[in-house]
Every structure is written in structure tokens, then in C-alpha cells.
């Protein structure tokens, strides 16, 4: 009977391998791409995919697509690499947020949340009693996993890999915090049953949780480069944001 209940590990949709990604052109905030959450929402709403204005099952499918990969690259976050000049958003509580990272890890955490819920349902079903003890342990582990933690772990894998494949981008100061806050949004705030659209939920998260503000309010705005530098001007190997009041 166990073959009817496949082992869905936290890496199920990427062939049971931890995420191995590169950040192809998102190095760190630069002035031409520093924008606002309202500008990002306008850009998102204008995409032909309809992702920004989606609700319900369509929004559910859309956020799942955000976390998918094509080889070693994110498959569906390409449009956010420039975002009409609104890729990097400054927030009082989260520092600079890279929206390409934010959207990707929102999708991954939401996917892990679905896997966790599926595992919990199976653990409480009759079928759970008919699988091997080893399989039971795997399902119990999945049922107890932390979706945000799993997604953030993926982010650490990405940055570690970037040391070798994309050193110009590895551990740029906004990457890991962007991953963490994206994962938090995907797992704990996004609700496909909400009356708000996908983009409205993002706006709400940035306004109420992260306290988004004008990029000119960032303490390092005047020193932002106009072009991507060859290597990060500042690195950050933690999910704690920088260029904020308690960590300038």
C-alpha cells in the first residue's frame, strides 16, 4: 500500500535535491532599480499573466509557480529582475528587499506549507497505519516541518553555491533577508481565499509588516551605485536586515 503514498520530502518538486540556484543578475540595490512597493504593484498588475490581479485558485497556482525552477535558475521570476525600476524596495523593518528573491521564496515557502498540510492530513488518515515505520517517520518529519525555515535553508544553499558560480552576487546584503521575508509572506500571510488580489496582499504586507517607504529614506541611498558592481559592496551571511535602525 505504501506505493500509493509517495515520500514527499521538502525537496519533492525539485527531484529530492536541495535548491541549487544562481542569482544571475540581481547583485545588490542600484539607483535605477530602486523603487516603491506601489510601483512594483503597478508593474505586477500590468503583467500579461494576470498574476497581480489574481485571487482564489488562480492566485494559489500563481504563487506556486513563483517557486519553481528550470535547471539551476528560478523559472518564473524573470519579469521581476527589473520590475520597471521597482526591483529593490526599501523598508524600515526589513531594509532593502530584492523583489525577485522575495517572490521566489514566497513561492517556495507556500509550496512547503502545502506539503506540510498534505502530510498532516495523511498522518491522521487510516492509510498511515499501513506504511512502514521508516515511511511513517518521513511523513511525521514532513508534517512537523517549518515552511519558512525550509525556504530560508534553500536561500542559504543558493548563497553558498553563488560563491562558486556567481561570486559577483554571493551574500549581497539584501539577499538572505529578502528570502526570509518572502518566505514569511508565502507561508504566514498569503491567503488564496482572501478578497484581496495577490498584489494587494503584497502591498499590505509591505505597508503593515515591513513598513515600506521611499528609497530615498534608506541610509545608504546616496551611496547606491548606478550600475551593478563587480562584487558586493557589503555582504550579509544572515537573515538579519542591514541599513535599518538597529543594524545600520
mmCIF file with all atom_site columns, N, CA and C in Angstrom, residues 1 8 25 28-29 60 77 80 107 111 119 132 147 153 167 172 180-181 209 219 235:
data_model
loop_
_atom_site.group_PDB
_atom_site.id
_atom_site.type_symbol
_atom_site.label_atom_id
_atom_site.label_alt_id
_atom_site.label_comp_id
_atom_site.label_asym_id
_atom_site.label_entity_id
_atom_site.label_seq_id
_atom_site.pdbx_PDB_ins_code
_atom_site.Cartn_x
_atom_site.Cartn_y
_atom_site.Cartn_z
_atom_site.occupancy
_atom_site.B_iso_or_equiv
_atom_site.pdbx_formal_charge
_atom_site.auth_seq_id
_atom_site.auth_comp_id
_atom_site.auth_asym_id
_atom_site.auth_atom_id
_atom_site.pdbx_PDB_model_num
ATOM 1  N N  . UNK A 1 1   ? 0.814  -1.204 0.000   1.00 0.00 ? 1   UNK A N  1
ATOM 2  C CA . UNK A 1 1   ? 0.000  0.000  0.000   1.00 0.00 ? 1   UNK A CA 1
ATOM 3  C C  . UNK A 1 1   ? 0.857  1.268  0.000   1.00 0.00 ? 1   UNK A C  1
ATOM 4  N N  . UNK A 1 8   ? 7.065  12.467 -0.004  1.00 0.00 ? 8   UNK A N  1
ATOM 5  C CA . UNK A 1 8   ? 7.223  13.843 -0.445  1.00 0.00 ? 8   UNK A CA 1
ATOM 6  C C  . UNK A 1 8   ? 8.145  14.559 0.528   1.00 0.00 ? 8   UNK A C  1
ATOM 7  N N  . UNK A 1 25  ? 21.482 38.093 -12.244 1.00 0.00 ? 25  UNK A N  1
ATOM 8  C CA . UNK A 1 25  ? 21.780 39.495 -12.470 1.00 0.00 ? 25  UNK A CA 1
ATOM 9  C C  . UNK A 1 25  ? 21.297 40.399 -11.348 1.00 0.00 ? 25  UNK A C  1
ATOM 10 N N  . UNK A 1 28  ? 22.919 43.683 -6.142  1.00 0.00 ? 28  UNK A N  1
ATOM 11 C CA . UNK A 1 28  ? 22.551 44.446 -4.956  1.00 0.00 ? 28  UNK A CA 1
ATOM 12 C C  . UNK A 1 28  ? 21.798 45.680 -5.438  1.00 0.00 ? 28  UNK A C  1
ATOM 13 N N  . UNK A 1 29  ? 21.154 46.412 -4.528  1.00 0.00 ? 29  UNK A N  1
ATOM 14 C CA . UNK A 1 29  ? 20.378 47.576 -4.966  1.00 0.00 ? 29  UNK A CA 1
ATOM 15 C C  . UNK A 1 29  ? 21.222 48.603 -5.716  1.00 0.00 ? 29  UNK A C  1
ATOM 16 N N  . UNK A 1 60  ? -3.481 31.012 -5.990  1.00 0.00 ? 60  UNK A N  1
ATOM 17 C CA . UNK A 1 60  ? -2.824 29.837 -5.404  1.00 0.00 ? 60  UNK A CA 1
ATOM 18 C C  . UNK A 1 60  ? -1.827 29.241 -6.396  1.00 0.00 ? 60  UNK A C  1
ATOM 19 N N  . UNK A 1 77  ? 10.447 33.998 -12.199 1.00 0.00 ? 77  UNK A N  1
ATOM 20 C CA . UNK A 1 77  ? 10.608 35.312 -11.577 1.00 0.00 ? 77  UNK A CA 1
ATOM 21 C C  . UNK A 1 77  ? 11.390 36.284 -12.453 1.00 0.00 ? 77  UNK A C  1
ATOM 22 N N  . UNK A 1 80  ? 10.574 40.023 -12.725 1.00 0.00 ? 80  UNK A N  1
ATOM 23 C CA . UNK A 1 80  ? 10.812 40.872 -11.563 1.00 0.00 ? 80  UNK A CA 1
ATOM 24 C C  . UNK A 1 80  ? 12.266 41.301 -11.441 1.00 0.00 ? 80  UNK A C  1
ATOM 25 N N  . UNK A 1 107 ? 7.075  31.747 -3.027  1.00 0.00 ? 107 UNK A N  1
ATOM 26 C CA . UNK A 1 107 ? 6.551  30.553 -3.687  1.00 0.00 ? 107 UNK A CA 1
ATOM 27 C C  . UNK A 1 107 ? 7.051  29.272 -3.067  1.00 0.00 ? 107 UNK A C  1
ATOM 28 N N  . UNK A 1 111 ? 4.802  26.489 -1.081  1.00 0.00 ? 111 UNK A N  1
ATOM 29 C CA . UNK A 1 111 ? 4.824  25.094 -1.507  1.00 0.00 ? 111 UNK A CA 1
ATOM 30 C C  . UNK A 1 111 ? 5.092  24.173 -0.318  1.00 0.00 ? 111 UNK A C  1
ATOM 31 N N  . UNK A 1 119 ? 0.917  16.321 4.416   1.00 0.00 ? 119 UNK A N  1
ATOM 32 C CA . UNK A 1 119 ? 1.477  15.306 5.307   1.00 0.00 ? 119 UNK A CA 1
ATOM 33 C C  . UNK A 1 119 ? 0.645  15.173 6.577   1.00 0.00 ? 119 UNK A C  1
ATOM 34 N N  . UNK A 1 132 ? 5.325  1.482  6.169   1.00 0.00 ? 132 UNK A N  1
ATOM 35 C CA . UNK A 1 132 ? 6.442  1.055  7.010   1.00 0.00 ? 132 UNK A CA 1
ATOM 36 C C  . UNK A 1 132 ? 6.774  2.114  8.054   1.00 0.00 ? 132 UNK A C  1
ATOM 37 N N  . UNK A 1 147 ? 7.784  25.636 7.214   1.00 0.00 ? 147 UNK A N  1
ATOM 38 C CA . UNK A 1 147 ? 7.900  26.077 5.824   1.00 0.00 ? 147 UNK A CA 1
ATOM 39 C C  . UNK A 1 147 ? 8.851  27.252 5.638   1.00 0.00 ? 147 UNK A C  1
ATOM 40 N N  . UNK A 1 153 ? 16.457 27.862 4.375   1.00 0.00 ? 153 UNK A N  1
ATOM 41 C CA . UNK A 1 153 ? 17.566 26.931 4.153   1.00 0.00 ? 153 UNK A CA 1
ATOM 42 C C  . UNK A 1 153 ? 17.914 26.876 2.668   1.00 0.00 ? 153 UNK A C  1
ATOM 43 N N  . UNK A 1 167 ? 30.127 34.685 -7.966  1.00 0.00 ? 167 UNK A N  1
ATOM 44 C CA . UNK A 1 167 ? 30.736 35.414 -6.849  1.00 0.00 ? 167 UNK A CA 1
ATOM 45 C C  . UNK A 1 167 ? 30.398 36.897 -6.834  1.00 0.00 ? 167 UNK A C  1
ATOM 46 N N  . UNK A 1 172 ? 25.177 39.124 -1.200  1.00 0.00 ? 172 UNK A N  1
ATOM 47 C CA . UNK A 1 172 ? 24.907 40.555 -1.231  1.00 0.00 ? 172 UNK A CA 1
ATOM 48 C C  . UNK A 1 172 ? 23.925 40.879 -0.111  1.00 0.00 ? 172 UNK A C  1
ATOM 49 N N  . UNK A 1 180 ? 14.033 35.554 3.531   1.00 0.00 ? 180 UNK A N  1
ATOM 50 C CA . UNK A 1 180 ? 13.304 35.306 4.774   1.00 0.00 ? 180 UNK A CA 1
ATOM 51 C C  . UNK A 1 180 ? 11.943 35.979 4.768   1.00 0.00 ? 180 UNK A C  1
ATOM 52 N N  . UNK A 1 181 ? 11.894 37.247 4.370   1.00 0.00 ? 181 UNK A N  1
ATOM 53 C CA . UNK A 1 181 ? 10.615 37.951 4.391   1.00 0.00 ? 181 UNK A CA 1
ATOM 54 C C  . UNK A 1 181 ? 9.683  37.444 3.296   1.00 0.00 ? 181 UNK A C  1
ATOM 55 N N  . UNK A 1 209 ? 3.707  45.220 7.679   1.00 0.00 ? 209 UNK A N  1
ATOM 56 C CA . UNK A 1 209 ? 4.715  44.401 8.356   1.00 0.00 ? 209 UNK A CA 1
ATOM 57 C C  . UNK A 1 209 ? 6.116  44.978 8.180   1.00 0.00 ? 209 UNK A C  1
ATOM 58 N N  . UNK A 1 219 ? 19.384 54.749 4.551   1.00 0.00 ? 219 UNK A N  1
ATOM 59 C CA . UNK A 1 219 ? 20.599 55.457 4.982   1.00 0.00 ? 219 UNK A CA 1
ATOM 60 C C  . UNK A 1 219 ? 21.741 55.382 3.980   1.00 0.00 ? 219 UNK A C  1
ATOM 61 N N  . UNK A 1 235 ? 28.525 42.521 2.364   1.00 0.00 ? 235 UNK A N  1
ATOM 62 C CA . UNK A 1 235 ? 27.968 41.173 2.402   1.00 0.00 ? 235 UNK A CA 1
ATOM 63 C C  . UNK A 1 235 ? 27.197 40.964 3.705   1.00 0.00 ? 235 UNK A C  1
#
